[in-house]
PDB file of C-alpha atoms in Angstrom:
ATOM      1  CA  UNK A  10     -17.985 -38.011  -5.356  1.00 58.00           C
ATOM      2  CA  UNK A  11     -18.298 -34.591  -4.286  1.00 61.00           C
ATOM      3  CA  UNK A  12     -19.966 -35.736  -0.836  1.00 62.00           C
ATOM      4  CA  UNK A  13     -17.010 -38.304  -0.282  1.00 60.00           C
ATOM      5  CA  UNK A  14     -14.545 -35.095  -1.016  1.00 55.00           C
ATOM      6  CA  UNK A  15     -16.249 -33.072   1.591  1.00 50.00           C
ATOM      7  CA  UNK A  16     -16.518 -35.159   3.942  1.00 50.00           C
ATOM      8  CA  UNK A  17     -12.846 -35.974   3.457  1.00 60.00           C
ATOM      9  CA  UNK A  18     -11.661 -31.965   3.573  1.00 55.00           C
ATOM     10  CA  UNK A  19     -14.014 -31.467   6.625  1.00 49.00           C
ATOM     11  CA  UNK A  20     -12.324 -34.561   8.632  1.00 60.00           C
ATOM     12  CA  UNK A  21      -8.745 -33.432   7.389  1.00 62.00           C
ATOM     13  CA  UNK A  22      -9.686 -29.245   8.644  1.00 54.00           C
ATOM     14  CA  UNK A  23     -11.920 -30.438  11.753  1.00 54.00           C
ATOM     15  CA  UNK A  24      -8.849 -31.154  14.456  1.00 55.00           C
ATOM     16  CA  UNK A  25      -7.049 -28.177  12.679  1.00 50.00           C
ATOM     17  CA  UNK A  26     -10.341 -25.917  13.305  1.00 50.00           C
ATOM     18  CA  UNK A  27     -10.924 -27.258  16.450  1.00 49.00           C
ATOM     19  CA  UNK A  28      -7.046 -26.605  18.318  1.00 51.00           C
ATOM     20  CA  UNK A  29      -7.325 -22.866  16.637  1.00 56.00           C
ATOM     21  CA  UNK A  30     -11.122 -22.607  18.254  1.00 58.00           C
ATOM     22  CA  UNK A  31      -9.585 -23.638  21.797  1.00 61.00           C
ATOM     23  CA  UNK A  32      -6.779 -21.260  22.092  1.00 70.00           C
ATOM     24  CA  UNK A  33      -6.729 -17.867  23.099  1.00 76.00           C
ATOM     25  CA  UNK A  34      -5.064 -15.133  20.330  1.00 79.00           C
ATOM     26  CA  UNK A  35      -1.861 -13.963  22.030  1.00 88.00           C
ATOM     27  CA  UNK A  36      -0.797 -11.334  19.775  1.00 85.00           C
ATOM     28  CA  UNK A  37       3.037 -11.194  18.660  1.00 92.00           C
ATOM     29  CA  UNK A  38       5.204  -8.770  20.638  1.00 92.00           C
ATOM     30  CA  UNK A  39       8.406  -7.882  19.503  1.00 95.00           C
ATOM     31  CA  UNK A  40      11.266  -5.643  20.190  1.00 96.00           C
ATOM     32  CA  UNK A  41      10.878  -2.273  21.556  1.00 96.00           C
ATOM     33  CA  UNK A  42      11.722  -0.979  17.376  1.00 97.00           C
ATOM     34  CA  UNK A  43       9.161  -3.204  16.166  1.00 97.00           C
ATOM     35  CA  UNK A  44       6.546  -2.204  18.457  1.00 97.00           C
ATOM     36  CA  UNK A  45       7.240   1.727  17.533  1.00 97.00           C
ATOM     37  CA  UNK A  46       6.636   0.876  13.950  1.00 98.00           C
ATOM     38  CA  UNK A  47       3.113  -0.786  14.901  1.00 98.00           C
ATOM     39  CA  UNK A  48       2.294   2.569  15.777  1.00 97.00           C
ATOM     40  CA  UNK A  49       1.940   3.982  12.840  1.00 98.00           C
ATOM     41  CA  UNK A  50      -1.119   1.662  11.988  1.00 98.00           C
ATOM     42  CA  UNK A  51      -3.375   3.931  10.308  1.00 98.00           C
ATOM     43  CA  UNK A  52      -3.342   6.376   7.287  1.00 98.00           C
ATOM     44  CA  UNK A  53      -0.630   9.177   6.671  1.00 98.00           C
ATOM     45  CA  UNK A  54      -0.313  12.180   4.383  1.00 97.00           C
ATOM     46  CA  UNK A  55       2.557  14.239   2.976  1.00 94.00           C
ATOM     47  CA  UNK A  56       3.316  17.028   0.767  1.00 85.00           C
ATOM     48  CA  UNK A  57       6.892  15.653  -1.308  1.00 80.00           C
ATOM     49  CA  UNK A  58       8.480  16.366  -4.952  1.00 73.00           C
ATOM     50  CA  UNK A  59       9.179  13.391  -6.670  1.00 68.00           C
ATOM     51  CA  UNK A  60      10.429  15.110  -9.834  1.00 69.00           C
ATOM     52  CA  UNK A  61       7.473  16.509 -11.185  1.00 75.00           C
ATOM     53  CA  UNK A  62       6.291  18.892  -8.462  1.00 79.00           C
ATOM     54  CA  UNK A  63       4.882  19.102  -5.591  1.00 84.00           C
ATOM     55  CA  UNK A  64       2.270  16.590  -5.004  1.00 84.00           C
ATOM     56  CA  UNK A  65      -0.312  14.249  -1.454  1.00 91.00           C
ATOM     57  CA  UNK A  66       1.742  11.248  -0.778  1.00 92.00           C
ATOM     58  CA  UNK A  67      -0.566   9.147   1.077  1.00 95.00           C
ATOM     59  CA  UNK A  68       0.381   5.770   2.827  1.00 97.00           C
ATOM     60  CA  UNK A  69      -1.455   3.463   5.159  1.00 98.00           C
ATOM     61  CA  UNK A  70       0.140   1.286   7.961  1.00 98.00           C
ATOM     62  CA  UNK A  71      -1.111  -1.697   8.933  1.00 98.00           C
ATOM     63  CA  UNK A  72      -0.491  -4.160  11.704  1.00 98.00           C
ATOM     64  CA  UNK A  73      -0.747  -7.963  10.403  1.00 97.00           C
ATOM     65  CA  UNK A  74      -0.441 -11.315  10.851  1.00 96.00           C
ATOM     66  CA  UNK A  75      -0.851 -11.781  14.883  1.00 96.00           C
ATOM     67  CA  UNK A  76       1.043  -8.383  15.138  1.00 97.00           C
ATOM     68  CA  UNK A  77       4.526 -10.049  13.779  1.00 97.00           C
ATOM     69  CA  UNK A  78       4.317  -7.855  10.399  1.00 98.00           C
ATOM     70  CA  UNK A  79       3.459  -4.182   9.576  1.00 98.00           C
ATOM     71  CA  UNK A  80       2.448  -3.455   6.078  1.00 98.00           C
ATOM     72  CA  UNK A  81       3.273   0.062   4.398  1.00 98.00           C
ATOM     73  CA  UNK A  82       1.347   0.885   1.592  1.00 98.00           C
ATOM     74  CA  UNK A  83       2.871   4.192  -0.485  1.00 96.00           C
ATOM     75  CA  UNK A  84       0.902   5.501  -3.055  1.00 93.00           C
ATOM     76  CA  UNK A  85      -1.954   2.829  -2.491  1.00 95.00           C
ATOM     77  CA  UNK A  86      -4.566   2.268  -5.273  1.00 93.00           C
ATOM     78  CA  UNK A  87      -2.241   3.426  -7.991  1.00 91.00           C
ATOM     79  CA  UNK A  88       0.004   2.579 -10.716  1.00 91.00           C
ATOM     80  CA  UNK A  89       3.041   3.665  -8.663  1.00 90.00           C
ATOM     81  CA  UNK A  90       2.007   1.475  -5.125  1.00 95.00           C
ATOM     82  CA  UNK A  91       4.370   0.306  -3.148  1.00 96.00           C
ATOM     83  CA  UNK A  92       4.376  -2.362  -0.503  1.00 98.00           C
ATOM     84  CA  UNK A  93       6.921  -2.287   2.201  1.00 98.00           C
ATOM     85  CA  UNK A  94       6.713  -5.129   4.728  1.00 98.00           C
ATOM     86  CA  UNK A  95       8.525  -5.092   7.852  1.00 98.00           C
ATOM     87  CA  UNK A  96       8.850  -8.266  10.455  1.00 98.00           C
ATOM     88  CA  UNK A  97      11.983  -9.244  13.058  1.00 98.00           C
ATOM     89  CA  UNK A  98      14.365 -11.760  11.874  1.00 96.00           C
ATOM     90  CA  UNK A  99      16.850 -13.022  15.212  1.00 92.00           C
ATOM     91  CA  UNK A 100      15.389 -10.024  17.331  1.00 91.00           C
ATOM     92  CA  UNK A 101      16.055  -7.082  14.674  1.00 95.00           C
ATOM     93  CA  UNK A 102      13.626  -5.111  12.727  1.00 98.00           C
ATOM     94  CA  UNK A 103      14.061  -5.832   8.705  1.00 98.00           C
ATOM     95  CA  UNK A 104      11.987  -5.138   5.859  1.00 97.00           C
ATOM     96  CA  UNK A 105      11.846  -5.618   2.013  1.00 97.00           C
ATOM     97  CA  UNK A 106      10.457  -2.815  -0.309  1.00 97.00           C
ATOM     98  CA  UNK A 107       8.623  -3.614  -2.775  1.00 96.00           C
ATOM     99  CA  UNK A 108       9.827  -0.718  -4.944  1.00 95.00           C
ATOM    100  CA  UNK A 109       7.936   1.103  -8.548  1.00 92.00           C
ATOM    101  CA  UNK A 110      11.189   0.486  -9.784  1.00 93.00           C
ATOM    102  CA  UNK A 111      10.320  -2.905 -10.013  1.00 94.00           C
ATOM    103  CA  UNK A 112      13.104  -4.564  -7.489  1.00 95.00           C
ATOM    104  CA  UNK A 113      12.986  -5.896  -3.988  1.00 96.00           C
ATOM    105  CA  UNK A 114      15.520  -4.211  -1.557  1.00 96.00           C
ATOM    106  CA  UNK A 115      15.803  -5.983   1.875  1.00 96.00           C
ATOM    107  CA  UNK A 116      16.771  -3.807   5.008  1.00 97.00           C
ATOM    108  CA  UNK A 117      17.804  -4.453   8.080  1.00 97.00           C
ATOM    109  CA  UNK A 118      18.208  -2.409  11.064  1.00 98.00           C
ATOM    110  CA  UNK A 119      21.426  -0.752  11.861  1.00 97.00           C
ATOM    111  CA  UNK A 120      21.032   2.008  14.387  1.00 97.00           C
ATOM    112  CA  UNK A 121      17.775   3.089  16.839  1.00 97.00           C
ATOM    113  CA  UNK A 122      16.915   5.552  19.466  1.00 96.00           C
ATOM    114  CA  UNK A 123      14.008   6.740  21.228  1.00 93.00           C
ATOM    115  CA  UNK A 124      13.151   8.539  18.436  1.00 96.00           C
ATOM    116  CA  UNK A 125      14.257   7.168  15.065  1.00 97.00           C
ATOM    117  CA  UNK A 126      14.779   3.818  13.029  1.00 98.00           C
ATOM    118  CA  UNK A 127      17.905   3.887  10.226  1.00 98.00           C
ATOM    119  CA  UNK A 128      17.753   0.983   8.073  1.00 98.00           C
ATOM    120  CA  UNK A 129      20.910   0.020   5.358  1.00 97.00           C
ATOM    121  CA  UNK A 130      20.650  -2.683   2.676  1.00 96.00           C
ATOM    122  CA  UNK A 131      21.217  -5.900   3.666  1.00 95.00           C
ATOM    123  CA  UNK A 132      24.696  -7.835   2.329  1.00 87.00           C
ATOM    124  CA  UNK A 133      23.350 -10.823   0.735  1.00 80.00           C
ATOM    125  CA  UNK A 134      20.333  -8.812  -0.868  1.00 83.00           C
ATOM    126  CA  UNK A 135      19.083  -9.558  -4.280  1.00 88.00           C
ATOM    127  CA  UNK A 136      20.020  -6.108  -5.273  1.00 92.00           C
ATOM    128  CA  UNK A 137      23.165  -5.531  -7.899  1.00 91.00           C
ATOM    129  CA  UNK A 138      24.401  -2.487  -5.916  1.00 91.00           C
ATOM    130  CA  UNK A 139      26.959  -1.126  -8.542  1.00 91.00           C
ATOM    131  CA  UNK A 140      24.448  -1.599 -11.264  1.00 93.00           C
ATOM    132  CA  UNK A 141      20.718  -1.176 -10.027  1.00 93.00           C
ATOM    133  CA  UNK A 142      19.277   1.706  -9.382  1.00 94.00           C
ATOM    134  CA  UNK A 143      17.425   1.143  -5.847  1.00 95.00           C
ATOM    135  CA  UNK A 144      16.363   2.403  -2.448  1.00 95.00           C
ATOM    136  CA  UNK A 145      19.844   1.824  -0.400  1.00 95.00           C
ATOM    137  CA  UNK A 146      18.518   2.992   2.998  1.00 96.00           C
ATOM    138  CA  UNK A 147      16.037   4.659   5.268  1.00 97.00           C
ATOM    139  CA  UNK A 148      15.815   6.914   8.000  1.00 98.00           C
ATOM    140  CA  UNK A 149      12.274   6.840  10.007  1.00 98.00           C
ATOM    141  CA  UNK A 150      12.019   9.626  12.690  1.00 98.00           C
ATOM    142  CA  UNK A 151       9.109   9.540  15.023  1.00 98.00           C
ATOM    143  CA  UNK A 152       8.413  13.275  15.851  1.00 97.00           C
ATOM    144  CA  UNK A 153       5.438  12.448  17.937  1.00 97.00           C
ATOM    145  CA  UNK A 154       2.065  10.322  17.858  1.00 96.00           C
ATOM    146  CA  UNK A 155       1.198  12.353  14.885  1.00 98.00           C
ATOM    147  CA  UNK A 156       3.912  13.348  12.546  1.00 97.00           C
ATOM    148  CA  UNK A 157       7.089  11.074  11.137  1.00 97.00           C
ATOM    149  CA  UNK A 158       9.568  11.903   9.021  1.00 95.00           C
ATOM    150  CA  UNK A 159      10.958   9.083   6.277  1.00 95.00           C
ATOM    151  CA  UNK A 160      13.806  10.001   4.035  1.00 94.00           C
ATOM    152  CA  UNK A 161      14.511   7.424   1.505  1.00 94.00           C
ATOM    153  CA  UNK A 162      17.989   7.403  -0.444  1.00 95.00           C
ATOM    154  CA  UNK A 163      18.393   6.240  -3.934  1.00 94.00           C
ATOM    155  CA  UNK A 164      21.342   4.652  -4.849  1.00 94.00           C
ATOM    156  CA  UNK A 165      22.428   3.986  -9.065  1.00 94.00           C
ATOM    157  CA  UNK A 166      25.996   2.981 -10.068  1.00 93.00           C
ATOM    158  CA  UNK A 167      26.491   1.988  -6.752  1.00 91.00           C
ATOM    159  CA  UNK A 168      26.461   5.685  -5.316  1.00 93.00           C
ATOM    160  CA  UNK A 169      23.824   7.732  -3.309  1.00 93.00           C
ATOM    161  CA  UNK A 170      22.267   9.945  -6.305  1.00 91.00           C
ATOM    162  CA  UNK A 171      19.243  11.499  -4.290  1.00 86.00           C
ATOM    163  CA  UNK A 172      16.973  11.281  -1.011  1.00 88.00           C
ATOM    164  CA  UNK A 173      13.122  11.443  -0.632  1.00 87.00           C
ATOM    165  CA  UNK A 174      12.431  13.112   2.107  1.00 90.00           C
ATOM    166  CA  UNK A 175       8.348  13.103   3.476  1.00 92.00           C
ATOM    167  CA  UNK A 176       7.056  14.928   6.449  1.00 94.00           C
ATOM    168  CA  UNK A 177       4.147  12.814   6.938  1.00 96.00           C
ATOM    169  CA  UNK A 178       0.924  13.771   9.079  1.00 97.00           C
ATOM    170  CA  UNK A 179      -1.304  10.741  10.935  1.00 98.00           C
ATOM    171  CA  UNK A 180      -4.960  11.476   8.874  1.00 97.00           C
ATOM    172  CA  UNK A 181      -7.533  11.840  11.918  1.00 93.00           C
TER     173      UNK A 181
END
């Protein structure tokens, strides 16, 4: 029986293995936005005060699935990680935070220059805006191949209440 099974998984995954096998990878490109963010692949550090004094925010970018997704990983390896994952949906960078405050926000571009991303909360988003407390927007400005500035803003009762601001360093 567990021959027959085999043999049957291995005749199902063989054409499947075999058209991957022939093709060359052609990594995803995507708008000029998108592309800045895959930049950032690597490991970043920041000094920030989230309320209980000053304290090494470290996150680590990285470039996924054929180069169509960036992963951002705040805080990674602790109780307070956060995943934020950023693709193109119609040609426009969004992304969806996977927040400590246990709630998804989805973003979506809304202005862009040569040197910074802004990012608003999507309409249809999951989020109850006049009840939740939740990350409303972002700002991302590139300062050069080394240093980026992110400042986060926290919304609750449907109002701004604070920002996060990080002055982040690329770790060599």
């Amino acid at each position: 029986m567990k021959t027959s099974l085999l043999l049957i998984t291995l005749s199902i995954l063989s054409p499947v293995l075999a058209t991957f096998a022939g093709e060359p990878f052609k990594p995803y490109t995507g708008s000029p936005e998108f592309e800045k963010l895959k930049t950032l692949a690597g490991t970043w550090r920041a000094k920030a005060d989230m309320g209980q004094g000053p304290m090494t925010v470290t996150t680590q970018y990285r470039v996924i699935s054929g180069g169509s997704a960036v992963e951002e990983r705040m805080f990674p390896d602790t109780p307070k990680e956060m995943v934020t994952l950023y693709h193109e949906k119609d040609g426009k960078v969004v992304l969806t935070h996977y927040c400590m405050l246990c709630n998804r926000p989805s973003m979506t571009l809304v202005k862009s220059d040569d040197k910074s991303l802004s990012f608003d909360l999507v309409k249809d988003s999951e989020i109850k805006v006049d009840t939740e407390k939740h990350m409303h927007s972002a700002v991302f400005t590139f300062v050069d191949a080394d240093h980026l500035t992110q400042n986060w803003t926290l919304f609750e009762n449907g109002k701004a209440q604070q920002d996060h601001p990080f002055q982040f360093e690329r770790v060599k």
